[in-house]
Amino acid sequence: MRTANARTIVIWTLVALVGATGWTVLALSRGEEVSAAWMVAAALGSYAIAYRFYARFIARKVLKVDATRATPAERLDNGIDFHPTDRRVLLGHHFAAIAGAGPLVGPVLAAQMGYLPGTIWIIAGVIFAGAVQDMVVLFFSTRRDGRSLGQMAREEIGPFGGAAALLAAFAIMIILLGVLALVVVNALAESPWGTFSIGMTIPIALLMGFYLRVLRPGKVVEVSLLGVALLLLALVSGRWVAESSWAEAFTLAPSTLVIWLVAYGFIASILPVWMLLAPRDYLSTFMKIGTIGLLALGVVVALPTLKMPAVTDFASRGDGPVFAGSLFPFVFITIACGALSGFHSLISSGTTPKMIQKETQVRMIGYGSMLMESSVAVMALIAASIIDPGLYFAMNAPAGAIGTTVESASQVVTGWGYQISPEELAAAARAVEESTLLSRTGGAPTLAVGVSEIFSQVTGGSLKAFWYHFAIMFEALFILTALDAGTRVGRFMLQDTLGNVYKPFKNVSWKPGLVITSAIVCGLWGYFLWVGVHEPLGGINQLFPIFGISNQLLAAVALAVCTTLLVKSGRLKWAWITGVPLVWDATVTLTASWQKVFSSDPRVGFFEQRGVYQAGIDRGEVIPPAKDMDDMHTIVTNSTVDGVLSAVLALLIVVVVVDAARICVRHIRRPALSTLHEAPYVESKIVAPAGLFPTQREKEEARDAVGADPRV
């Protein structure tokens, strides 16, 4: 026993030293080249310590997870939405559902401030805020029959604050789904390779679902090997299809993709969760984690240097070409998923609590999945920081700032202090077989260039174009899994809300209700997507500027609900675990909302921007990026709508937080007045491990209970 304890102490001391060394090198390096491997070391060391000690402390001491208590998946199993799901499959589903566009593009855009601010927020934010939120929401939703976040707010905070939470959460969800869908459309439009490969994941997932439920129940390893083999075949075949006579059939226009996405979202939302959603997300996780793992290995092998400064001048000036605004609060808004994301709370109170086998698994699935997503964000930041800063700014600055030629772009970017020649810009585009890389905004193309740079260094400088287009397709797959799960969660939210008026809707598996609400949710985000595809300044493009703020405001709702539940359930001394992140998130997001509404800088403030363009209309002047007077009027409308929505959402969140504080104070003063809407205890009959790998004791329990395979 002493030997084992000593070995454990040595191992964790070494892990801590690796992480601390990485942080020291990143923090103290000024001017000299720093290997990206130190960022990987800082992240992995920090994640390991956090999961082993902090997450374990929260699960055991604060939440007091109970292995003997039956979860909603076991008590309410109906084979549609409630279904006990193997922890390995559910881990894949949950990770795939939460990991959307945010961890890929947010860190890329935030790199304009330098690599250090983003690194600190991604790693510290996930450990103390994002992963905590996901795990605690999952736990409390599991204790409440898988209730949605908005419904939990209504039941535990009260009708006033709860109504504000329901309205804010649903509105923000539609915005988030529309933005995710737009990124997928942009990635797959006119791309037969990506469209074919991603389309093939649907029949593969259906096969996996029936294999695991009908043909070979419980054989997760078998179905995993089958799924991975077929996925690799689909990826290889995708390139072959793109070069064959079949390419035309899979070369889809943006409007066609919108129709297919809406149809897919509707079908995925109403089919039994075991049939398509869970196996498809599980399947995509192999590609996601595999690619990110290979990317991290590539960084260790190739040892690329971080060419972006630790902190750029834009961090203090606030006039960056990628996005305007100061480091505080906008880095913490731009990097949402990967550090802290309100969208995750909807998944943690949506599909996952209806599928989890044991309460003891909330640590692995809630906290662990968020650490996995944070590692994605770290790799995205590395990919953006290892390319030449001149190329980075040429790719991410709008055409109105740098022009449309390599000569004008070179001149402007050099004036910002990041020298790059026209020949270098042209060569970078040729290397990835693109006509130009100028103003490829949005973050995704930059990430693809960084990924291709790392992988091509590992392969001796070859195949850069292949890795670039592979990364573009990978990003689309990454985001699509969040879209289908998000649509199902949106359906749950709407059913919970309508159930307050018409009780049958509260049964989320009631077929008329699930069809009606799925159609409404898909219709809403599909409408904004359709308009956005056909009008560059309309539809979801109109709402895109408030994507980051709305996501973080939703996190404030989740943390407020968690803090209230900790207080009401007798865990007052532990309320700081979610209370401190709540104060931080509320401070950041409300500051950002204030600036976006009232800033006198037209690049930041919506209403100030409206005034500038309205003045231009009055003078008969067209101001870029507008191309004509119609665009000018559209920008005025968009600025007005975004300003009003930012103010309304901020006020709704203030209402939720203030009402939550009122409930907490009332409970502390008069606990007898509080009512918890927790489902009654029912003893669990399921035997399943808490972690990815079963302990010796869990193996013995499985053998004693059902004579199961000890490797379960």
XYZ file of C-alpha atoms in Angstrom:
712
model
C 0.000 0.000 0.000
C 2.816 2.390 0.915
C 4.559 1.626 -2.382
C 1.394 2.403 -4.318
C 0.917 5.675 -2.437
C 4.510 6.678 -3.030
C 4.198 5.879 -6.733
C 1.019 7.972 -6.943
C 2.724 10.928 -5.254
C 5.684 10.719 -7.631
C 3.451 10.520 -10.729
C 1.294 13.495 -9.777
C 4.337 15.521 -8.744
C 5.823 14.955 -12.184
C 2.519 15.912 -13.852
C 2.419 19.122 -11.807
C 6.031 19.928 -12.732
C 5.316 19.459 -16.439
C 2.350 21.819 -16.268
C 4.187 24.379 -14.132
C 7.196 24.366 -16.463
C 4.948 24.964 -19.454
C 3.270 27.916 -17.740
C 6.610 29.375 -16.648
C 8.055 29.309 -20.165
C 4.916 30.852 -21.688
C 4.646 33.590 -19.073
C 8.295 34.645 -18.935
C 9.210 34.488 -22.625
C 9.388 37.932 -24.190
C 10.652 38.439 -27.728
C 12.337 35.050 -28.164
C 10.811 32.123 -30.016
C 8.768 29.715 -27.898
C 7.889 26.167 -28.895
C 4.181 25.426 -29.107
C 4.923 22.218 -27.192
C 5.096 24.280 -23.986
C 1.484 25.304 -24.490
C 0.527 21.641 -24.835
C 2.469 20.836 -21.648
C 0.789 23.633 -19.674
C -2.654 22.531 -20.831
C -2.327 18.785 -20.311
C -0.639 19.158 -16.923
C -3.361 21.532 -15.735
C -6.188 19.359 -17.061
C -4.834 16.245 -15.371
C -4.491 17.943 -11.969
C -7.945 19.533 -12.258
C -9.722 16.305 -13.201
C -7.963 14.153 -10.620
C -8.387 16.501 -7.672
C -10.824 19.405 -8.218
C -13.475 17.496 -10.195
C -13.246 14.562 -7.807
C -13.681 16.883 -4.837
C -16.792 18.485 -6.352
C -18.359 15.151 -7.306
C -17.731 13.430 -3.975
C -17.776 16.173 -1.356
C -20.029 18.835 -2.858
C -22.552 17.015 -5.043
C -22.255 13.697 -3.190
C -23.100 11.635 -6.259
C -24.974 8.461 -5.343
C -24.256 5.233 -7.215
C -27.308 3.570 -5.675
C -29.786 6.154 -6.998
C -31.580 5.377 -10.264
C -31.224 8.006 -12.988
C -34.061 9.158 -15.284
C -32.632 6.952 -18.043
C -33.259 3.895 -15.869
C -36.564 4.936 -14.266
C -38.205 6.443 -17.368
C -36.626 4.328 -20.115
C -38.888 4.483 -23.177
C -36.430 3.885 -26.011
C -37.029 7.351 -27.515
C -35.489 10.089 -25.377
C -34.853 8.210 -22.111
C -32.423 5.359 -22.681
C -29.580 4.069 -20.424
C -26.523 4.477 -22.616
C -23.079 2.980 -22.202
C -20.817 5.599 -20.616
C -18.321 5.380 -23.494
C -20.988 6.054 -26.090
C -22.515 8.823 -23.969
C -19.127 10.447 -23.446
C -18.729 10.567 -27.215
C -22.250 11.883 -27.713
C -21.908 14.592 -25.059
C -18.522 15.768 -26.294
C -19.700 15.830 -29.898
C -22.841 17.735 -28.902
C -21.054 20.487 -26.954
C -18.084 20.862 -29.304
C -19.321 23.161 -32.049
C -17.810 26.146 -33.804
C -16.701 27.938 -30.646
C -13.557 25.976 -29.684
C -12.402 25.995 -33.304
C -12.857 29.607 -34.391
C -13.049 31.613 -31.151
C -9.405 31.072 -30.154
C -8.305 31.742 -33.739
C -9.975 35.154 -33.730
C -8.734 35.962 -30.226
C -5.150 35.327 -31.348
C -5.052 38.934 -32.581
C -4.475 39.848 -28.901
C -1.535 37.420 -28.669
C -1.325 33.809 -27.580
C -0.952 34.359 -23.815
C -4.324 35.961 -22.853
C -6.247 33.305 -24.739
C -4.201 30.465 -23.258
C -4.766 31.661 -19.701
C -8.519 32.055 -20.192
C -8.989 28.741 -22.029
C -7.228 26.678 -19.368
C -8.147 28.551 -16.163
C -11.657 29.220 -17.435
C -12.448 25.585 -18.168
C -11.046 24.295 -14.875
C -12.865 26.707 -12.581
C -15.919 27.716 -14.638
C -16.794 25.839 -17.826
C -16.279 22.237 -16.714
C -17.789 22.993 -13.301
C -20.912 24.452 -14.929
C -21.335 21.448 -17.228
C -20.938 18.880 -14.448
C -23.143 20.635 -11.888
C -25.955 21.324 -14.393
C -25.816 17.679 -15.500
C -26.052 16.494 -11.893
C -29.008 18.680 -10.943
C -30.873 17.950 -14.188
C -30.354 14.226 -13.623
C -31.902 14.641 -10.170
C -34.920 16.320 -11.838
C -35.906 13.830 -14.533
C -33.720 15.550 -17.123
C -35.466 18.928 -16.904
C -34.195 21.669 -19.225
C -32.244 24.602 -17.828
C -35.120 27.040 -18.312
C -37.617 24.769 -16.614
C -35.260 24.220 -13.664
C -34.961 27.982 -13.361
C -38.731 28.351 -13.368
C -39.212 25.662 -10.727
C -36.334 26.564 -8.413
C -36.051 30.346 -8.787
C -39.682 31.226 -9.385
C -42.100 32.219 -12.138
C -40.677 35.718 -12.708
C -36.977 34.916 -12.936
C -37.825 31.530 -14.439
C -39.854 33.114 -17.231
C -36.942 35.422 -18.019
C -34.588 32.436 -18.078
C -36.897 30.426 -20.344
C -37.261 33.298 -22.799
C -33.556 34.153 -22.830
C -32.421 30.529 -23.118
C -34.729 29.704 -26.014
C -33.960 32.896 -27.944
C -30.228 32.401 -27.488
C -30.531 28.748 -28.533
C -32.122 29.706 -31.862
C -29.342 32.240 -32.495
C -26.650 29.673 -31.661
C -28.200 26.999 -33.885
C -28.491 29.437 -36.787
C -24.838 30.452 -36.472
C -23.672 26.822 -36.239
C -25.687 25.928 -39.326
C -24.257 28.871 -41.260
C -20.702 27.725 -40.536
C -21.572 24.224 -41.779
C -23.107 25.616 -44.984
C -20.047 27.785 -45.639
C -17.736 24.815 -45.083
C -19.625 22.333 -47.275
C -20.858 24.566 -50.102
C -19.407 23.399 -53.432
C -17.331 20.748 -51.596
C -18.138 17.228 -52.862
C -15.469 15.642 -50.665
C -16.859 17.118 -47.465
C -20.511 16.608 -48.416
C -20.030 12.948 -49.334
C -17.915 12.063 -46.302
C -20.200 13.786 -43.811
C -23.327 12.457 -45.507
C -22.004 8.912 -45.156
C -21.757 9.280 -41.370
C -25.567 9.118 -41.240
C -26.056 5.561 -42.614
C -22.960 4.441 -40.695
C -24.494 5.794 -37.483
C -27.820 4.067 -38.201
C -25.971 0.776 -38.678
C -24.093 1.313 -35.394
C -27.324 2.119 -33.559
C -29.089 -1.071 -34.705
C -25.916 -3.121 -34.172
C -25.630 -1.990 -30.555
C -29.335 -2.291 -29.707
C -30.528 -5.253 -31.824
C -27.675 -7.291 -33.295
C -25.000 -7.228 -30.573
C -26.273 -5.388 -27.469
C -23.524 -4.124 -25.194
C -20.674 -4.846 -27.621
C -19.307 -1.304 -27.639
C -15.779 -2.303 -28.658
C -17.066 -4.224 -31.686
C -19.303 -1.422 -32.884
C -16.513 1.103 -32.309
C -14.089 -0.799 -34.525
C -16.777 -1.203 -37.191
C -17.679 2.492 -37.080
C -14.088 3.710 -37.240
C -13.289 1.441 -40.177
C -16.336 2.664 -42.113
C -15.591 6.301 -41.207
C -12.036 6.049 -42.532
C -13.406 4.434 -45.690
C -15.869 7.334 -46.077
C -13.078 9.884 -45.675
C -10.857 8.205 -48.256
C -13.791 7.676 -50.617
C -14.746 11.327 -50.279
C -11.591 12.435 -52.024
C -12.115 9.798 -54.715
C -15.705 10.983 -55.255
C -14.508 14.593 -55.520
C -12.217 13.593 -58.397
C -14.760 11.365 -60.160
C -17.835 11.857 -62.333
C -19.930 11.664 -59.140
C -18.556 14.982 -57.942
C -21.369 16.980 -59.504
C -24.024 15.086 -57.525
C -22.315 16.015 -54.248
C -21.456 19.583 -55.214
C -24.309 21.419 -53.517
C -25.227 25.083 -53.562
C -25.675 26.856 -50.191
C -29.469 27.016 -50.575
C -29.648 23.261 -51.226
C -27.526 22.586 -48.154
C -29.919 24.662 -46.058
C -32.819 22.411 -47.057
C -30.842 19.254 -46.314
C -29.654 20.602 -42.946
C -33.151 21.545 -41.821
C -34.491 18.143 -42.893
C -31.646 16.355 -41.111
C -32.131 18.426 -37.950
C -35.843 17.579 -37.874
C -35.307 13.842 -38.414
C -32.476 13.631 -35.867
C -34.684 15.413 -33.340
C -37.646 13.013 -33.561
C -35.961 9.634 -34.076
C -35.169 7.521 -30.978
C -31.921 8.790 -29.508
C -30.214 5.371 -29.774
C -30.945 5.102 -33.504
C -29.113 8.113 -34.993
C -28.110 10.896 -32.625
C -26.039 9.024 -30.038
C -24.169 6.694 -32.444
C -23.468 9.502 -34.944
C -22.069 11.745 -32.254
C -20.072 8.854 -30.835
C -18.724 8.080 -34.308
C -17.737 11.693 -34.982
C -15.908 11.807 -31.650
C -13.356 9.311 -32.967
C -12.516 11.688 -35.777
C -12.577 14.752 -33.542
C -10.418 13.389 -30.752
C -8.256 11.458 -33.185
C -7.493 14.565 -35.223
C -6.852 16.728 -32.155
C -4.685 14.009 -30.618
C -2.665 13.677 -33.816
C -2.371 17.459 -33.930
C -0.980 17.535 -30.393
C 1.425 14.718 -31.301
C 2.398 16.661 -34.410
C 3.245 19.683 -32.260
C 5.462 17.531 -30.042
C 7.183 15.954 -33.063
C 7.563 19.026 -35.295
C 8.049 21.514 -32.411
C 6.691 24.525 -34.351
C 7.355 27.905 -32.750
C 4.727 30.437 -31.734
C 5.218 33.277 -34.195
C 2.422 35.442 -32.833
C 3.645 37.656 -29.938
C 2.573 36.716 -26.421
C 0.598 39.981 -26.232
C 0.087 42.219 -29.282
C -0.363 45.989 -29.396
C -4.011 45.474 -30.317
C -4.623 44.121 -26.800
C -4.057 47.565 -25.280
C -5.301 49.732 -28.160
C -8.537 47.888 -28.824
C -8.493 48.664 -32.562
C -7.746 45.197 -33.913
C -8.719 44.451 -37.507
C -10.216 41.056 -36.607
C -12.591 42.454 -33.984
C -12.669 45.825 -32.258
C -12.617 46.218 -28.502
C -10.212 45.941 -25.593
C -8.727 42.742 -24.205
C -11.194 42.973 -21.318
C -13.952 42.015 -21.851
C -13.813 40.902 -25.475
C -11.210 38.108 -25.315
C -13.478 36.391 -22.779
C -16.446 36.832 -25.111
C -14.650 35.781 -28.294
C -13.334 32.602 -26.643
C -16.529 31.034 -25.332
C -16.619 27.291 -25.996
C -13.384 25.837 -24.724
C -13.431 27.937 -21.557
C -17.059 28.621 -20.580
C -20.136 28.224 -22.751
C -23.812 28.618 -21.972
C -24.686 26.322 -24.875
C -23.173 23.418 -22.939
C -25.650 23.886 -20.102
C -28.457 23.191 -22.558
C -26.884 19.860 -23.561
C -26.165 19.012 -19.907
C -29.860 19.608 -19.160
C -31.096 18.204 -22.474
C -30.131 14.889 -24.021
C -27.368 13.723 -21.661
C -29.290 13.542 -18.329
C -31.907 11.400 -20.070
C -29.244 8.876 -21.114
C -26.740 8.687 -18.253
C -26.642 5.335 -16.440
C -25.234 6.406 -13.054
C -24.885 9.666 -11.128
C -21.262 8.773 -10.531
C -20.591 9.270 -14.262
C -21.278 13.035 -14.192
C -17.623 13.714 -13.436
C -16.315 11.893 -16.490
C -19.064 13.012 -18.857
C -19.653 16.570 -17.605
C -16.232 17.704 -16.419
C -14.187 15.365 -18.618
C -15.924 16.246 -21.882
C -15.390 19.946 -21.242
C -11.672 19.381 -20.650
C -11.584 17.551 -23.991
C -13.218 20.511 -25.686
C -10.794 22.900 -24.018
C -7.924 20.902 -25.510
C -9.504 21.544 -28.914
C -9.463 25.276 -28.196
C -5.794 25.118 -27.190
C -4.898 23.367 -30.436
C -6.884 25.948 -32.417
C -4.977 28.757 -30.697
C -1.697 26.997 -31.471
C -2.695 26.581 -35.129
C -3.393 30.325 -35.399
C -0.215 31.303 -33.552
C 2.337 29.227 -35.473
C 1.603 30.774 -38.870
C 3.211 34.031 -39.919
C 1.396 36.932 -38.176
C 1.342 38.821 -41.457
C -0.546 35.964 -43.103
C -2.853 35.699 -40.073
C -3.914 39.345 -40.304
C -4.196 39.236 -44.096
C -6.579 36.285 -43.771
C -8.692 37.676 -40.942
C -8.915 41.377 -41.814
C -11.918 42.411 -43.950
C -11.407 43.402 -47.572
C -12.469 46.930 -46.715
C -9.353 47.242 -44.546
C -6.676 45.552 -46.680
C -8.034 45.723 -50.231
C -8.399 42.847 -52.642
C -4.861 42.446 -54.000
C -1.788 40.919 -52.417
C 0.032 44.224 -52.970
C -2.496 46.299 -51.025
C -2.809 43.651 -48.314
C 0.965 43.482 -47.903
C 1.214 47.241 -47.571
C -1.573 47.538 -44.971
C -0.478 44.563 -42.854
C 3.132 45.757 -42.899
C 1.864 49.120 -41.643
C 0.377 47.306 -38.662
C 3.862 46.036 -37.812
C 3.654 42.527 -39.319
C 5.720 42.400 -42.464
C 4.773 40.058 -45.294
C 5.457 40.424 -49.009
C 2.976 40.046 -51.877
C 4.968 37.033 -53.068
C 4.640 35.336 -49.676
C 0.875 35.913 -49.642
C 0.530 34.444 -53.144
C 2.755 31.476 -52.268
C 0.701 30.688 -49.157
C -2.453 30.475 -51.288
C -0.780 28.270 -53.906
C 0.508 25.913 -51.223
C -3.052 24.994 -50.206
C -4.416 25.161 -53.765
C -6.568 28.245 -53.170
C -6.831 31.211 -55.520
C -6.418 33.609 -52.591
C -6.297 33.609 -48.805
C -7.041 37.308 -48.396
C -9.939 38.213 -46.088
C -10.868 34.575 -45.433
C -12.533 35.721 -42.245
C -14.411 33.690 -39.663
C -11.467 31.729 -38.271
C -12.073 28.391 -40.005
C -9.700 28.930 -42.985
C -6.966 30.188 -40.644
C -7.320 27.098 -38.499
C -7.086 24.935 -41.627
C -3.868 26.680 -42.685
C -2.372 26.145 -39.216
C -3.382 22.485 -39.177
C -1.909 21.946 -42.643
C 1.319 23.635 -41.513
C 1.728 21.294 -38.527
C 0.853 18.086 -40.366
C 2.956 18.999 -43.405
C 5.977 19.584 -41.155
C 5.520 16.083 -39.746
C 5.333 14.635 -43.273
C 8.403 16.525 -44.446
C 6.693 19.588 -45.914
C 4.446 17.674 -48.302
C 0.674 17.274 -48.647
C -0.094 20.759 -47.351
C -3.073 21.174 -49.709
C -4.461 17.780 -48.680
C -4.264 18.640 -44.981
C -5.827 22.055 -45.587
C -8.918 20.628 -47.282
C -9.068 17.787 -44.761
C -9.178 20.399 -41.968
C -12.005 22.302 -43.672
C -14.051 19.103 -43.872
C -13.117 18.187 -40.293
C -14.457 21.537 -39.061
C -17.810 20.947 -40.772
C -18.165 17.513 -39.129
C -17.126 19.012 -35.809
C -19.891 21.599 -35.933
C -22.692 19.492 -37.426
C -22.872 17.222 -34.371
C -23.611 20.224 -32.170
C -26.365 21.256 -34.579
C -28.346 17.993 -34.427
C -28.052 17.626 -30.651
C -28.838 21.316 -30.196
C -32.018 20.973 -32.248
C -33.191 18.119 -30.025
C -32.398 20.175 -26.920
C -34.296 23.128 -28.390
C -37.254 20.774 -28.776
C -36.969 19.764 -25.094
C -36.867 23.422 -24.042
C -39.941 24.305 -26.058
C -41.816 21.245 -24.765
C -40.983 22.161 -21.154
C -42.193 25.714 -21.770
C -45.423 24.706 -23.508
C -45.954 22.082 -20.824
C -46.582 24.893 -18.369
C -49.659 25.747 -20.464
C -50.715 22.340 -21.832
C -49.544 19.438 -19.642
C -49.132 16.702 -22.319
C -46.126 18.645 -23.677
C -44.279 17.932 -20.417
C -43.944 14.338 -21.600
C -41.038 15.011 -23.969
C -41.602 11.699 -25.772
C -45.283 12.454 -26.538
C -45.245 12.022 -30.316
C -47.531 14.899 -31.386
C -45.622 17.227 -29.102
C -42.179 16.177 -30.271
C -43.159 16.520 -33.939
C -44.749 19.957 -33.455
C -41.929 21.394 -31.361
C -39.210 19.919 -33.577
C -40.838 21.539 -36.595
C -41.028 24.904 -34.799
C -37.390 24.819 -33.696
C -36.112 23.747 -37.128
C -38.364 26.296 -38.793
C -37.003 29.147 -36.674
C -33.284 28.528 -37.117
C -33.890 27.344 -40.691
C -35.612 30.632 -41.558
C -32.728 32.750 -40.260
C -30.250 30.464 -42.054
C -32.157 30.616 -45.364
C -32.306 34.413 -45.317
C -28.652 34.612 -44.258
C -27.544 32.446 -47.173
C -29.461 34.555 -49.704
C -28.747 37.964 -48.162
C -25.140 38.578 -47.032
C -26.281 41.180 -44.501
C -29.588 39.561 -43.502
C -30.977 36.604 -41.603
C -28.536 34.927 -39.251
C -25.800 37.288 -40.484
C -27.793 40.019 -38.784
C -27.563 38.186 -35.438
C -23.981 36.920 -35.799
C -22.447 39.933 -33.955
C -24.266 39.015 -30.731
C -23.345 35.312 -30.890
C -20.523 35.484 -28.340
C -22.281 37.740 -25.856
C -25.532 35.779 -25.958
C -23.672 32.509 -25.360
C -21.899 33.898 -22.294
C -25.096 35.483 -20.983
C -26.647 32.026 -21.127
C -23.752 30.748 -19.005
C -24.723 33.332 -16.391
C -28.229 31.831 -16.303
C -26.795 28.333 -15.844
C -24.410 29.392 -13.081
C -27.193 31.321 -11.322
C -29.416 28.227 -11.361
C -26.552 26.043 -10.093
C -25.721 28.448 -7.264
C -29.369 28.630 -6.236
C -29.652 24.847 -6.183
C -26.470 24.469 -4.152
C -27.870 26.887 -1.562
C -31.365 25.360 -1.474
C -30.066 21.786 -1.244
C -28.050 22.457 1.914
C -24.698 23.060 0.242
C -24.375 26.751 1.157
C -20.706 26.475 2.154
C -19.916 25.174 -1.336
C -21.941 27.790 -3.239
C -18.702 29.629 -4.118
C -17.868 26.828 -6.567
C -20.410 28.202 -9.036
C -20.932 31.591 -7.358
C -17.442 32.897 -8.113
C -17.592 31.947 -11.829
C -21.072 33.534 -11.916
C -19.753 36.866 -10.621
C -16.895 36.783 -13.129
C -19.086 35.825 -16.081
C -21.767 38.371 -15.212
C -19.142 41.100 -14.893
C -17.570 40.240 -18.240
C -20.757 39.804 -20.238
C -22.655 42.760 -18.811
C -19.612 44.976 -19.396
C -19.432 43.745 -22.984
C -23.176 44.258 -23.431
C -22.928 47.816 -22.089
C -20.094 48.615 -24.481
C -21.863 47.044 -27.462
C -24.940 49.155 -26.735
C -23.477 52.459 -25.549
C -19.864 52.696 -26.818
C -19.069 55.840 -28.794
C -16.721 53.825 -31.026
C -18.770 52.812 -34.102
C -16.675 49.649 -34.469
C -17.897 48.541 -31.025
C -21.209 50.206 -30.248
C -24.238 49.117 -32.276
C -26.162 52.364 -31.890
C -23.111 54.474 -32.674
C -22.591 52.373 -35.798
C -26.230 52.958 -36.682
C -25.703 56.706 -36.365
C -22.674 56.683 -38.655
C -24.462 54.794 -41.431
C -27.667 56.795 -41.035
C -25.612 59.976 -41.432
C -24.091 58.462 -44.570
C -27.576 57.794 -45.946
C -28.556 61.386 -45.241
C -25.487 62.584 -47.177
C -26.077 60.104 -50.010
C -22.699 58.449 -49.263
C -22.013 54.705 -49.401
C -19.726 53.566 -46.561
C -17.877 50.193 -46.786
C -18.624 47.344 -46.358
C -21.916 48.506 -47.888
C -21.904 48.392 -51.680
C -25.026 50.441 -52.335
C -27.800 52.315 -50.544
C -29.776 49.121 -49.958
C -26.827 47.757 -47.991
C -26.615 51.022 -46.065
C -30.242 50.718 -44.977
C -29.720 47.042 -44.068
C -26.740 47.879 -41.863
C -28.774 50.544 -40.080
C -31.525 47.996 -39.442
C -29.053 45.331 -38.308
C -27.290 47.699 -35.915
C -30.613 48.710 -34.411
C -31.799 45.125 -33.986
C -28.470 43.976 -32.499
C -28.377 46.904 -30.089
C -31.922 46.328 -28.894
C -31.431 42.551 -28.569
C -28.175 43.035 -26.645
C -29.948 45.332 -24.192
C -32.983 43.044 -23.825
C -30.894 39.893 -23.271
C -28.708 41.684 -20.730
C -31.806 42.888 -18.835
C -33.264 39.362 -18.838
C -30.053 37.978 -17.360
C -29.990 40.709 -14.704
C -33.551 39.710 -13.775
C -32.523 36.050 -13.478
C -29.422 36.771 -11.367
C -31.219 39.220 -9.056
C -34.159 36.869 -8.580
C -31.784 33.973 -7.914
C -29.991 36.066 -5.288
C -33.355 36.869 -3.693
C -34.242 33.176 -3.467
C -30.841 32.350 -1.952
C -31.172 35.068 0.710
C -34.726 33.962 1.510
C -33.591 30.359 1.907
C -30.737 31.333 4.217
C -33.120 33.347 6.389
C -36.157 31.034 6.261
C -35.219 27.604 4.843
C -38.678 26.198 5.577
C -40.125 28.325 2.769
C -37.959 26.634 0.116
C -39.130 23.719 -1.981
C -36.842 21.464 -3.996
C -38.306 19.885 -7.129
C -36.088 16.822 -6.928
C -37.357 13.449 -8.109
C -37.846 10.909 -5.290
C -35.155 8.357 -4.582
C -35.447 5.041 -6.387
C -32.829 2.337 -5.957
C -30.805 1.606 -9.085
C -30.593 -1.891 -10.549
C -27.913 -0.965 -13.104
C -24.274 -1.832 -12.432
C -21.895 0.352 -14.433
C -18.459 1.912 -13.877
C -18.098 5.590 -12.977
C -15.089 6.187 -15.206
C -13.876 5.220 -18.634
C -12.021 2.207 -17.233
C -13.633 0.135 -14.458
C -11.839 -0.300 -11.168
C -11.205 -3.748 -9.725
C -14.113 -3.256 -7.346
C -16.434 -2.287 -10.202
C -15.397 -5.383 -12.145
C -16.240 -7.544 -9.161
C -19.617 -5.803 -8.722
C -20.426 -6.419 -12.385
C -19.544 -10.119 -12.113
C -21.540 -10.543 -8.918
C -24.577 -8.704 -10.283
C -25.109 -10.162 -13.726
C -22.139 -12.344 -14.562
C -21.055 -9.657 -16.984
C -17.782 -9.373 -18.816
C -15.284 -7.964 -16.261
C -14.020 -5.576 -18.934
C -17.382 -3.741 -18.925
